[in-house]
Amino acid sequence: MKQYIGTVQEALDIVHIKEKAKEVRKLIIRMTYEAKSGHPGGSLSAADILTYLYFREMNVDPRNPDWADRDRFVLSKGHASPGLYAVLALKGFFPIDHLMTFRKLGSDLQGHVTRHVPGVDMTAGSLGQGLGNAIGMALAARLDGKSYRVFAMIGDGESNEGSIWEAALSANHWKLSNLIVFLDRNMIQLDGFTESILALGDLEEKFRYFGWATRTIDGHSMEEIAEVLDWAKYQNGPKMIIAKTVKGKGVSFMENNPDYHGKPPPDEKKFEQALKEIEEGF
Amino acid sequence: MVTGNLTWLPNLINSVERKSQREAYGNALEKLGVDRNVVVLDADLSTSTHTTIFQKKYPDRFFNMGISENNMMAVASGLANSGKNVFASSFAVFATGRSYDFVRQSVCYADSNVKIVATHAGLTVGEDGATHQIIEDMGLMTGLPNMKVLCPADAMETEEIIGYIYENRGPFYVRLSREKIPVVHKEKSFTFGKSELLRDGSDVTVIATGILVSAALIASDYLKSKGISVKVLNMATIKPIDREGILKAARETGRIVTAEEHSIYNGLGSRVSEVVAEGYPVTVYRLGVNDVFGESGKAWELMDAYGLNPLGIVKKVEEIMVARS
Ligand SMILES: Cc1ncc(C[n+]2csc(CCOP(=O)(O)OP(=O)(O)O)c2C)c(N)n1
């Protein structure tokens, strides 16, 4: 495997991007605590990848969210909305204060992502549909002769759905080189651990058999995210990146704990503890 | 009973006794588990539907299918057609909408002994928002031949209905709420296919189902104080619908208001309208969700925002009184 050696500038960027990811995590905690509901676990596991994509990889313009040539992103595991909303706000798509209306009556920041929010490319929430949505966008780019890329993120629990595998077949069938997908392999779904509920086994191998270019990385390492995105540029066909992550990453009582799939910090003490641990890099 | 307070938030909803239908479901399943033929399936929502109560006691006869609702319905059918009495659970949006064709072919057309008991129906899902708030499920399920559709008014009626469907063969759909909902019944009173008279009255009949039955009672008591006599029927069986009960009400009061936490299309309101149109035409006003998706918000706040509360029923009654007098 080719070793990617970044530049000094990139090394500096990486320090900066890690700080951004911290901010994203704190906002995830604030939003869900304020809403007294929502999904911190899968947002925290996805936070580094989301931050990296929007701050270093994707060609997007916060002043022109509907720009026709922008790169697309589909958050198929739409319950990780706090993560995406936080990244979009920090990127400047809408004011950061607005995040505190999350899940409240009248707000556009719905519990699950909707494309009515500036910067959100696709509505999601019923699992198993976003990968197909991303394929549609990738096909449209081809039809229109456009060079934008389509990124997506799916969950490992979400990959229980048959529709994920239907989409896996079609992305390969149409050889969609402009499609890059992250699979958030945090090993937990709603009722518990993925391998005890419906064993997924070796997902890298499964997608490789389905014809995808596949790699496994540490989904919390900005260096590895950078490296794999560089790798992706040189692969034909759709790319599946299995990102090994920790559900609830950054907050000790949430890490690897299925209870925090859909539950914010229960009280002020836990809330403060979560913010502190994220700040100090627990 | 609270009179003069017609919106759920905040005083009313906290002043009435409320109980969880999904806990009632889990507890009922646990009791039925003594029958070794009972098998329970869930699709990665067992901690929310409370099928975990059954799982703890009878782990061998509980199957968590993962997040694959379609496959769950197909497998349920296979088990049922091998002699099992199968309960399959998920959120209402996934149990009916996601897996519709599987329910149609494998459960209904094959006439399989599968009981679909779904929780988190309607707007009261709350903060999760429109993706999870199905307001079309009763329509989807009612349209299927062989399917019977039930929507209990409270926890006690849920328990009775689970007992009933356990004893009766064939496809059933039972619609439950996420929220703890107001208690309507002090004692058992469920009869399959029959509406239940909760208040007698002569000016107008309110036919309600599920979570809005308690609202209808509050509205009825309030309207009584204003000199309007409201009959209240609890319609827990949506299919087969109680034609006789509906026509009797139409004849006796000449006006009907329906109330449901569901789209005004293809739910209780539509069914009642069909029956009176064919049998004894009177004016029917429907209270429900007016062909829009829901949104995020607190459960009872949403019910108020969409007018699905005692006040909403009072307004419909006042409108229909003017229209027909
Ligand atoms: C079709 C469908 N079925 C069920 C659900 C309910 N649900 C929401 S999140 C979730 C678990 C998702 O697990 P995973 O994809 O691993 O997400 P993550 O752990 O990354 O948060 C479930 C079952 C849903 N949203 N959609």
XYZ file of C-alpha atoms and ligand atoms in Angstrom:
633
model
C 0.000 0.000 0.000
C 1.268 3.417 -0.969
C 2.318 5.589 1.965
C 0.993 9.114 1.793
C 3.384 11.817 3.029
C 1.663 15.150 3.597
C 3.155 18.617 3.335
C 4.002 20.924 6.258
C 0.986 23.045 5.409
C -1.193 19.987 5.597
C 0.251 19.099 8.976
C -0.718 22.553 10.227
C -4.167 22.171 8.726
C -4.570 18.918 10.575
C -3.961 20.616 13.930
C -6.545 23.204 12.985
C -9.030 20.585 11.869
C -8.706 18.663 15.114
C -9.646 21.821 16.984
C -12.669 22.214 14.721
C -13.761 18.663 15.475
C -13.631 19.508 19.180
C -15.951 22.424 18.582
C -18.283 20.164 16.624
C -18.373 17.664 19.482
C -19.145 20.349 22.038
C -21.977 21.633 19.879
C -23.378 18.105 19.553
C -23.515 17.901 23.334
C -25.015 21.382 23.682
C -27.686 20.806 21.049
C -28.873 17.475 22.367
C -28.764 18.658 25.968
C -30.766 21.759 25.078
C -33.286 19.661 23.091
C -33.400 17.001 25.835
C -33.415 14.452 23.019
C -31.441 13.468 19.948
C -28.592 11.164 19.032
C -25.196 12.073 20.476
C -23.565 8.616 20.138
C -23.563 8.291 16.363
C -22.921 12.013 15.931
C -19.767 11.848 18.023
C -18.512 8.789 16.165
C -18.994 10.608 12.853
C -17.680 14.000 13.988
C -14.096 13.736 12.731
C -15.069 12.561 9.251
C -17.817 15.174 8.909
C -15.458 17.925 10.029
C -12.712 16.808 7.698
C -15.007 16.562 4.688
C -16.507 20.022 5.078
C -13.361 21.840 6.174
C -10.734 20.210 3.998
C -12.150 18.067 1.266
C -15.441 19.145 -0.169
C -15.899 21.907 -2.653
C -18.811 23.828 -1.122
C -19.716 27.472 -0.707
C -21.661 28.508 2.412
C -22.797 31.698 0.665
C -24.207 29.658 -2.183
C -25.481 26.402 -0.716
C -27.282 25.359 -3.895
C -24.295 25.969 -6.180
C -24.751 23.469 -9.020
C -21.108 22.364 -9.142
C -20.628 21.755 -5.427
C -19.621 18.393 -4.029
C -22.569 16.623 -2.448
C -22.875 14.909 0.906
C -25.627 12.532 1.964
C -25.909 11.684 5.643
C -27.788 8.445 5.203
C -27.777 7.806 8.965
C -29.927 10.918 9.296
C -30.235 10.683 13.068
C -26.643 11.972 13.291
C -28.125 15.359 12.435
C -26.452 17.164 15.381
C -23.072 16.323 13.859
C -23.928 17.601 10.396
C -25.814 20.679 11.609
C -22.888 21.636 13.864
C -20.392 21.312 11.007
C -22.596 23.327 8.657
C -23.034 26.098 11.221
C -19.292 26.302 11.908
C -18.694 26.365 8.181
C -20.993 29.378 7.946
C -24.135 28.006 6.310
C -26.237 29.431 9.159
C -25.599 31.082 12.538
C -24.248 28.924 15.342
C -26.916 30.240 17.734
C -29.534 28.711 15.480
C -28.325 25.260 16.546
C -30.061 25.733 19.883
C -33.458 25.529 18.148
C -32.685 21.918 17.208
C -35.774 19.667 17.551
C -37.940 22.524 18.766
C -41.337 23.339 17.341
C -41.055 25.669 14.369
C -37.329 25.180 13.744
C -36.022 23.970 10.402
C -33.473 21.892 12.323
C -35.565 18.746 12.419
C -34.613 15.712 14.486
C -33.493 13.998 11.295
C -31.727 15.920 8.526
C -33.884 17.606 5.907
C -32.798 19.292 2.725
C -34.689 22.440 3.697
C -31.695 23.359 5.856
C -29.026 25.370 3.977
C -26.123 23.065 3.183
C -27.998 19.804 3.682
C -28.092 17.972 0.366
C -30.564 15.258 1.257
C -33.351 14.418 3.662
C -32.823 11.223 5.652
C -33.985 9.417 8.773
C -35.542 6.223 7.547
C -32.388 4.143 7.340
C -31.149 2.516 4.170
C -32.189 5.127 1.630
C -29.293 7.595 1.525
C -26.871 5.371 -0.347
C -29.334 5.107 -3.219
C -29.886 8.883 -3.069
C -26.131 9.389 -3.407
C -26.034 7.035 -6.383
C -28.727 9.121 -8.054
C -26.659 12.260 -7.519
C -23.551 10.555 -8.893
C -25.466 9.438 -11.982
C -26.777 12.980 -12.478
C -23.224 14.349 -12.364
C -22.307 11.915 -15.112
C -25.371 12.827 -17.206
C -24.621 16.523 -16.858
C -20.915 16.090 -17.536
C -20.067 17.636 -14.188
C -17.006 16.820 -12.143
C -18.446 17.160 -8.667
C -18.055 14.240 -6.289
C -20.702 12.674 -4.114
C -19.843 11.739 -0.545
C -22.084 9.756 1.745
C -22.034 8.260 5.185
C -23.937 5.151 6.220
C -24.127 3.401 9.597
C -23.120 -0.150 10.368
C -26.503 -0.881 11.917
C -28.012 0.748 8.876
C -26.206 -1.830 6.771
C -28.650 -4.421 8.097
C -31.068 -3.013 5.539
C -31.351 -4.930 2.277
C -31.585 -1.651 0.393
C -27.949 -0.879 1.285
C -26.925 -4.016 -0.577
C -29.193 -3.240 -3.508
C -27.454 0.122 -3.713
C -24.064 -1.568 -3.356
C -24.819 -3.639 -6.447
C -25.959 -0.686 -8.513
C -23.040 1.620 -7.644
C -20.680 -1.040 -8.903
C -22.863 -1.824 -11.911
C -22.644 1.775 -13.073
C -18.975 2.064 -12.048
C -19.548 5.271 -10.158
C -16.032 6.581 -9.645
C -17.419 9.863 -8.337
C -18.988 8.183 -5.304
C -17.096 8.019 -1.998
C -18.815 6.472 0.990
C -17.827 6.262 4.629
C -19.279 3.469 6.730
C -19.295 4.519 10.386
C -18.209 1.231 11.934
C -18.863 2.000 15.595
C -20.091 -1.548 16.305
C -23.298 -0.343 17.984
C -26.851 0.093 16.709
C -30.009 0.924 18.694
C -30.676 -2.211 20.735
C -27.016 -2.981 21.359
C -23.834 -4.256 19.707
C -24.013 -4.940 15.973
C -22.386 -8.337 16.076
C -24.812 -9.638 18.690
C -27.932 -8.324 16.935
C -27.256 -9.109 13.298
C -23.639 -9.960 12.616
C -22.135 -7.908 9.805
C -18.732 -9.516 9.857
C -15.977 -8.185 7.637
C -17.605 -5.279 5.831
C -14.477 -4.335 3.923
C -14.443 -7.751 2.358
C -18.175 -7.754 1.700
C -18.039 -4.487 -0.212
C -14.956 -5.642 -2.075
C -16.919 -8.671 -3.278
C -19.617 -6.253 -4.375
C -17.039 -4.618 -6.627
C -16.143 -1.538 -4.596
C -12.661 -0.187 -3.940
C -12.459 -0.592 -0.179
C -10.201 0.426 2.691
C -10.433 0.358 6.468
C -9.186 3.317 8.508
C -9.294 4.755 11.999
C -12.214 7.139 11.635
C -10.892 9.387 14.384
C -7.477 9.933 12.814
C -7.426 13.062 10.674
C -4.161 11.810 9.164
C -5.772 8.563 8.044
C -8.854 10.349 6.733
C -6.568 12.621 4.701
C -4.592 9.707 3.425
C -7.594 7.603 2.412
C -9.203 10.501 0.564
C -5.995 10.853 -1.400
C -6.072 7.114 -2.111
C -9.667 7.461 -3.285
C -8.595 9.817 -6.053
C -6.709 7.026 -7.777
C -9.341 4.278 -7.608
C -11.856 3.356 -10.253
C -15.458 2.641 -9.357
C -17.257 3.444 -6.109
C -15.181 3.740 -2.946
C -16.209 2.317 0.435
C -14.189 3.440 3.407
C -14.840 1.420 6.530
C -14.140 3.911 9.301
C -13.470 2.198 12.600
C -14.933 4.529 15.187
C -16.087 4.656 18.783
C -19.716 5.481 19.397
C -19.878 8.455 21.760
C -16.210 9.304 21.055
C -14.796 11.964 23.345
C -17.144 11.540 26.306
C -16.189 8.786 28.757
C -19.681 7.780 29.838
C -20.953 7.716 26.257
C -18.084 5.837 24.666
C -19.045 2.358 23.545
C -22.276 2.658 25.479
C -25.471 1.705 23.581
C -27.519 3.717 26.112
C -26.311 6.928 24.506
C -27.461 6.098 21.000
C -30.481 8.319 21.425
C -30.025 10.007 24.777
C -28.337 13.310 25.666
C -26.503 13.889 28.947
C -29.219 13.327 31.570
C -28.291 16.168 33.931
C -26.222 19.291 34.301
C -23.354 17.478 35.982
C -23.010 14.987 33.140
C -23.435 17.812 30.642
C -20.566 19.787 32.153
C -18.455 16.670 32.421
C -19.002 15.913 28.726
C -17.944 19.409 27.654
C -14.897 19.287 29.889
C -13.778 15.901 28.640
C -14.100 16.998 25.035
C -12.146 20.180 25.718
C -9.383 18.377 27.528
C -9.217 15.621 24.965
C -10.230 12.781 27.261
C -62.380 16.036 35.016
C -60.834 19.360 34.127
C -63.266 21.719 32.498
C -62.420 24.959 30.817
C -58.890 23.708 30.137
C -58.921 22.467 26.598
C -55.320 22.351 25.439
C -52.931 19.624 26.457
C -50.097 21.840 27.548
C -49.061 22.255 30.214
C -51.689 21.964 32.955
C -54.116 19.538 31.414
C -51.778 16.771 30.341
C -50.070 16.722 33.721
C -53.324 16.736 35.645
C -54.735 13.557 34.105
C -53.629 10.037 34.870
C -51.563 8.621 32.022
C -50.197 5.180 31.234
C -47.928 3.666 28.624
C -49.476 1.499 25.916
C -46.135 0.050 24.909
C -45.410 -1.100 28.438
C -48.875 -2.634 28.529
C -47.970 -4.421 25.293
C -44.681 -5.767 26.647
C -46.364 -6.947 29.840
C -49.184 -8.609 27.904
C -46.649 -10.428 25.718
C -44.824 -11.666 28.784
C -48.041 -13.268 30.039
C -48.831 -14.804 26.662
C -45.339 -16.277 26.546
C -46.464 -19.292 28.607
C -47.873 -20.500 25.296
C -44.866 -22.004 23.547
C -46.351 -21.146 20.175
C -45.928 -17.438 20.737
C -42.912 -15.998 18.923
C -41.908 -12.331 18.967
C -39.869 -10.440 16.373
C -38.481 -6.930 16.485
C -36.279 -4.841 14.202
C -33.695 -3.167 16.435
C -36.280 -1.203 18.367
C -37.051 -3.696 21.116
C -35.892 -1.310 23.828
C -38.462 1.206 22.546
C -41.365 -1.116 21.728
C -40.796 -2.976 25.019
C -40.708 -6.393 23.411
C -37.588 -6.689 25.604
C -39.967 -7.637 28.428
C -40.798 -10.801 26.476
C -37.208 -11.297 25.388
C -35.958 -11.379 28.978
C -38.345 -14.145 29.911
C -38.358 -16.134 26.686
C -35.070 -15.419 24.886
C -35.398 -18.528 22.704
C -38.632 -17.327 21.168
C -37.525 -13.770 20.592
C -35.740 -12.780 17.386
C -34.157 -9.394 16.930
C -34.013 -9.153 13.153
C -31.805 -6.069 13.123
C -32.707 -3.033 11.077
C -34.434 -5.043 8.357
C -38.159 -4.571 8.609
C -38.894 -6.147 5.236
C -37.104 -9.321 6.130
C -38.818 -9.306 9.523
C -42.237 -9.472 7.849
C -41.118 -12.222 5.478
C -39.677 -14.276 8.336
C -42.775 -13.645 10.461
C -44.848 -15.124 7.682
C -42.608 -18.172 7.447
C -42.882 -18.783 11.178
C -46.638 -18.246 11.130
C -47.110 -20.663 8.284
C -45.201 -23.240 10.278
C -47.662 -23.066 13.138
C -46.397 -20.150 15.229
C -48.450 -17.310 16.628
C -46.209 -14.420 15.643
C -45.998 -10.882 16.994
C -43.840 -8.519 14.918
C -43.011 -5.060 16.238
C -41.278 -1.885 15.202
C -42.190 1.778 14.964
C -45.435 2.232 13.034
C -43.676 4.064 10.204
C -41.357 1.140 9.506
C -43.760 -1.712 10.325
C -46.337 -0.462 7.839
C -44.723 2.015 5.468
C -41.265 0.563 5.013
C -42.402 -3.011 4.712
C -45.747 -2.440 3.032
C -45.337 -4.875 0.155
C -43.999 -7.580 2.462
C -47.041 -7.118 4.669
C -49.256 -7.154 1.595
C -47.872 -10.333 0.016
C -46.374 -12.403 2.825
C -48.775 -11.506 5.597
C -52.110 -10.534 4.062
C -52.343 -12.315 0.739
C -50.826 -15.435 2.280
C -53.282 -14.939 5.168
C -50.574 -15.552 7.732
C -51.061 -15.590 11.471
C -48.968 -12.476 12.027
C -49.807 -9.760 14.516
C -48.136 -6.483 13.696
C -48.049 -4.391 16.842
C -46.436 -1.050 16.167
C -45.560 1.734 18.571
C -44.637 5.407 17.963
C -47.564 6.130 15.654
C -48.582 9.678 14.792
C -47.320 13.101 15.769
C -46.682 12.221 19.403
C -43.415 10.616 18.320
C -42.352 14.190 19.030
C -38.802 15.445 18.542
C -37.746 12.830 15.976
C -39.893 14.690 13.468
C -41.719 13.866 10.246
C -39.527 10.953 9.159
C -40.815 8.993 12.136
C -44.344 10.407 12.520
C -46.556 8.229 10.362
C -50.068 9.532 9.901
C -50.929 7.212 7.011
C -50.586 3.793 8.626
C -54.241 3.080 9.336
C -55.015 3.796 5.704
C -52.221 1.559 4.472
C -53.300 -1.327 6.661
C -57.055 -0.873 6.206
C -56.698 -1.188 2.449
C -55.281 -4.694 2.725
C -57.700 -7.624 2.402
C -57.597 -9.995 5.417
C -56.047 -7.320 7.628
C -57.855 -6.174 10.777
C -56.914 -2.825 12.251
C -57.049 -1.741 15.891
C -56.222 1.478 17.681
C -56.683 1.292 21.461
C -57.622 4.351 23.521
C -55.393 3.597 26.498
C -53.152 1.092 28.217
C -55.949 -1.117 29.537
C -57.591 -1.403 26.149
C -54.176 -2.259 24.692
C -53.858 -5.168 27.062
C -57.329 -6.418 26.145
C -56.639 -6.086 22.438
C -53.359 -7.972 22.666
C -55.266 -10.765 24.407
C -57.902 -10.725 21.674
C -55.496 -10.903 18.745
C -53.526 -13.645 20.454
C -56.648 -15.778 20.497
C -57.689 -15.038 16.945
C -55.948 -16.272 13.838
C -54.853 -14.101 10.934
C -53.269 -10.739 10.208
C -53.853 -7.879 12.653
C -52.414 -4.406 12.903
C -52.375 -2.668 16.281
C -51.399 0.980 16.495
C -49.832 2.232 19.738
C -48.396 5.491 20.971
C -44.949 6.417 22.192
C -46.327 8.734 24.866
C -47.967 7.832 28.111
C -51.565 8.612 27.212
C -54.574 9.529 29.364
C -56.435 6.687 31.038
C -59.974 6.265 29.672
C -61.002 2.915 31.096
C -61.379 1.869 34.701
C -62.489 -1.609 33.721
C -62.299 -3.955 30.765
C -64.773 -3.101 28.065
C -63.309 -4.007 24.671
C -65.470 -5.811 22.132
C -63.905 -6.518 18.760
C -65.678 -4.755 15.902
C -67.922 -2.707 18.194
C -67.725 0.922 19.158
C -67.980 1.761 22.829
C -70.465 4.339 24.085
C -68.630 6.537 26.590
C -71.062 9.489 26.859
C -74.609 9.654 25.606
C -75.842 12.796 23.899
C -78.365 14.034 21.358
C -76.941 17.007 19.412
C -73.816 15.530 17.854
C -71.689 12.392 18.026
C -67.924 12.546 18.376
C -66.332 9.324 17.185
C -62.735 9.166 18.317
C -59.919 6.654 18.267
C -56.691 6.150 20.172
C -55.161 9.060 21.949
C -58.038 11.411 21.043
C -60.714 9.446 22.905
C -59.759 11.120 26.170
C -59.806 14.482 24.389
C -63.327 13.753 23.166
C -64.481 13.120 26.726
C -63.031 16.404 27.936
C -64.605 18.214 24.996
C -67.946 16.559 25.640
C -67.971 17.593 29.297
C -67.045 21.133 28.391
C -69.719 21.370 25.697
C -72.324 20.050 28.085
C -71.681 23.069 30.267
C -72.336 25.190 27.165
C -75.627 23.432 26.522
C -74.506 21.121 23.717
C -75.194 17.433 24.233
C -72.390 15.299 22.787
C -72.427 11.545 22.381
C -68.914 10.044 22.472
C -68.012 6.768 20.834
C -64.625 5.077 21.206
C -63.806 3.344 17.931
C -60.943 1.019 18.772
C -61.645 -1.298 15.846
C -60.979 0.576 12.628
C -61.474 -2.523 10.504
C -63.934 -4.159 10.435
C -65.693 -0.905 11.250
C -68.850 -0.869 13.378
C -71.406 0.069 10.702
C -74.354 -0.465 12.986
C -72.934 1.753 15.718
C -72.088 4.524 13.271
C -75.501 4.474 11.574
C -77.264 4.448 14.923
C -75.308 7.537 15.949
C -76.063 9.197 12.622
C -79.776 8.599 13.104
C -79.769 9.720 16.726
C -77.697 12.891 16.480
C -77.725 13.794 12.792
C -74.152 15.084 12.919
C -70.822 13.370 13.389
C -67.358 14.668 14.189
C -64.451 12.242 13.947
C -61.146 12.680 15.781
C -57.893 10.835 15.198
C -54.127 11.335 15.367
C -53.892 10.367 11.714
C -54.338 11.920 8.303
C -57.884 12.989 7.511
C -57.461 10.693 4.517
C -57.965 6.947 4.812
C -58.321 6.757 8.560
C -61.268 6.832 10.946
C -62.825 9.932 9.364
C -62.812 8.403 5.910
C -64.252 5.126 7.115
C -67.065 6.804 9.054
C -67.852 9.016 6.051
C -68.130 5.979 3.780
C -70.498 4.254 6.142
C -72.861 7.202 6.569
C -72.719 8.109 2.875
C -73.974 4.650 2.014
C -76.322 4.075 4.912
C -77.700 7.314 6.352
C -76.169 10.491 4.935
C -75.459 13.145 7.567
C -72.732 15.765 7.771
C -69.379 14.445 8.977
C -66.530 16.743 9.983
C -63.111 15.200 10.332
C -60.469 16.263 12.836
C -57.046 14.897 11.943
C -53.829 15.885 10.233
C -54.681 17.888 7.125
C -52.531 16.260 4.449
C -49.219 17.612 5.742
C -46.150 15.994 7.244
C -45.456 16.528 10.908
C -42.384 18.171 12.399
C -40.114 18.126 15.418
C -41.432 19.341 18.740
C -42.580 18.047 22.093
C -45.381 15.508 21.724
C -48.211 17.404 23.388
C -46.996 20.727 22.050
C -47.351 19.270 18.552
C -50.820 17.965 19.284
C -51.795 21.480 20.307
C -50.109 23.023 17.273
C -52.045 20.712 14.944
C -55.293 21.194 16.858
C -55.491 17.577 17.965
C -56.740 18.360 21.440
C -60.036 18.893 23.270
C -60.189 22.441 21.924
C -59.874 21.165 18.357
C -62.835 18.870 18.937
C -64.871 21.653 20.561
C -64.247 23.872 17.540
C -65.315 21.172 15.089
C -68.460 20.554 17.104
C -69.279 24.266 17.166
C -68.734 24.452 13.395
C -70.942 21.487 12.646
C -73.700 22.812 14.926
C -73.770 26.055 12.953
C -73.586 24.290 9.597
C -76.588 22.107 10.259
C -78.878 24.144 12.486
C -35.723 2.028 8.483
C -35.424 2.386 9.888
N -35.600 1.469 10.853
C -35.362 1.783 12.143
C -34.936 3.033 12.489
C -34.727 3.418 13.944
N -33.299 3.641 14.223
C -32.769 4.881 14.245
S -31.127 4.872 14.475
C -31.089 3.194 14.592
C -29.782 2.487 14.800
C -28.801 2.859 13.745
O -27.575 2.241 13.936
P -26.326 2.688 13.079
O -26.682 2.717 11.643
O -25.200 1.811 13.458
O -26.096 4.192 13.516
P -25.051 4.770 14.570
O -24.685 3.701 15.528
O -23.884 5.191 13.774
O -25.736 5.932 15.227
C -32.373 2.660 14.449
C -32.709 1.234 14.501
C -34.783 3.977 11.449
N -34.407 5.242 11.689
N -35.016 3.626 10.163
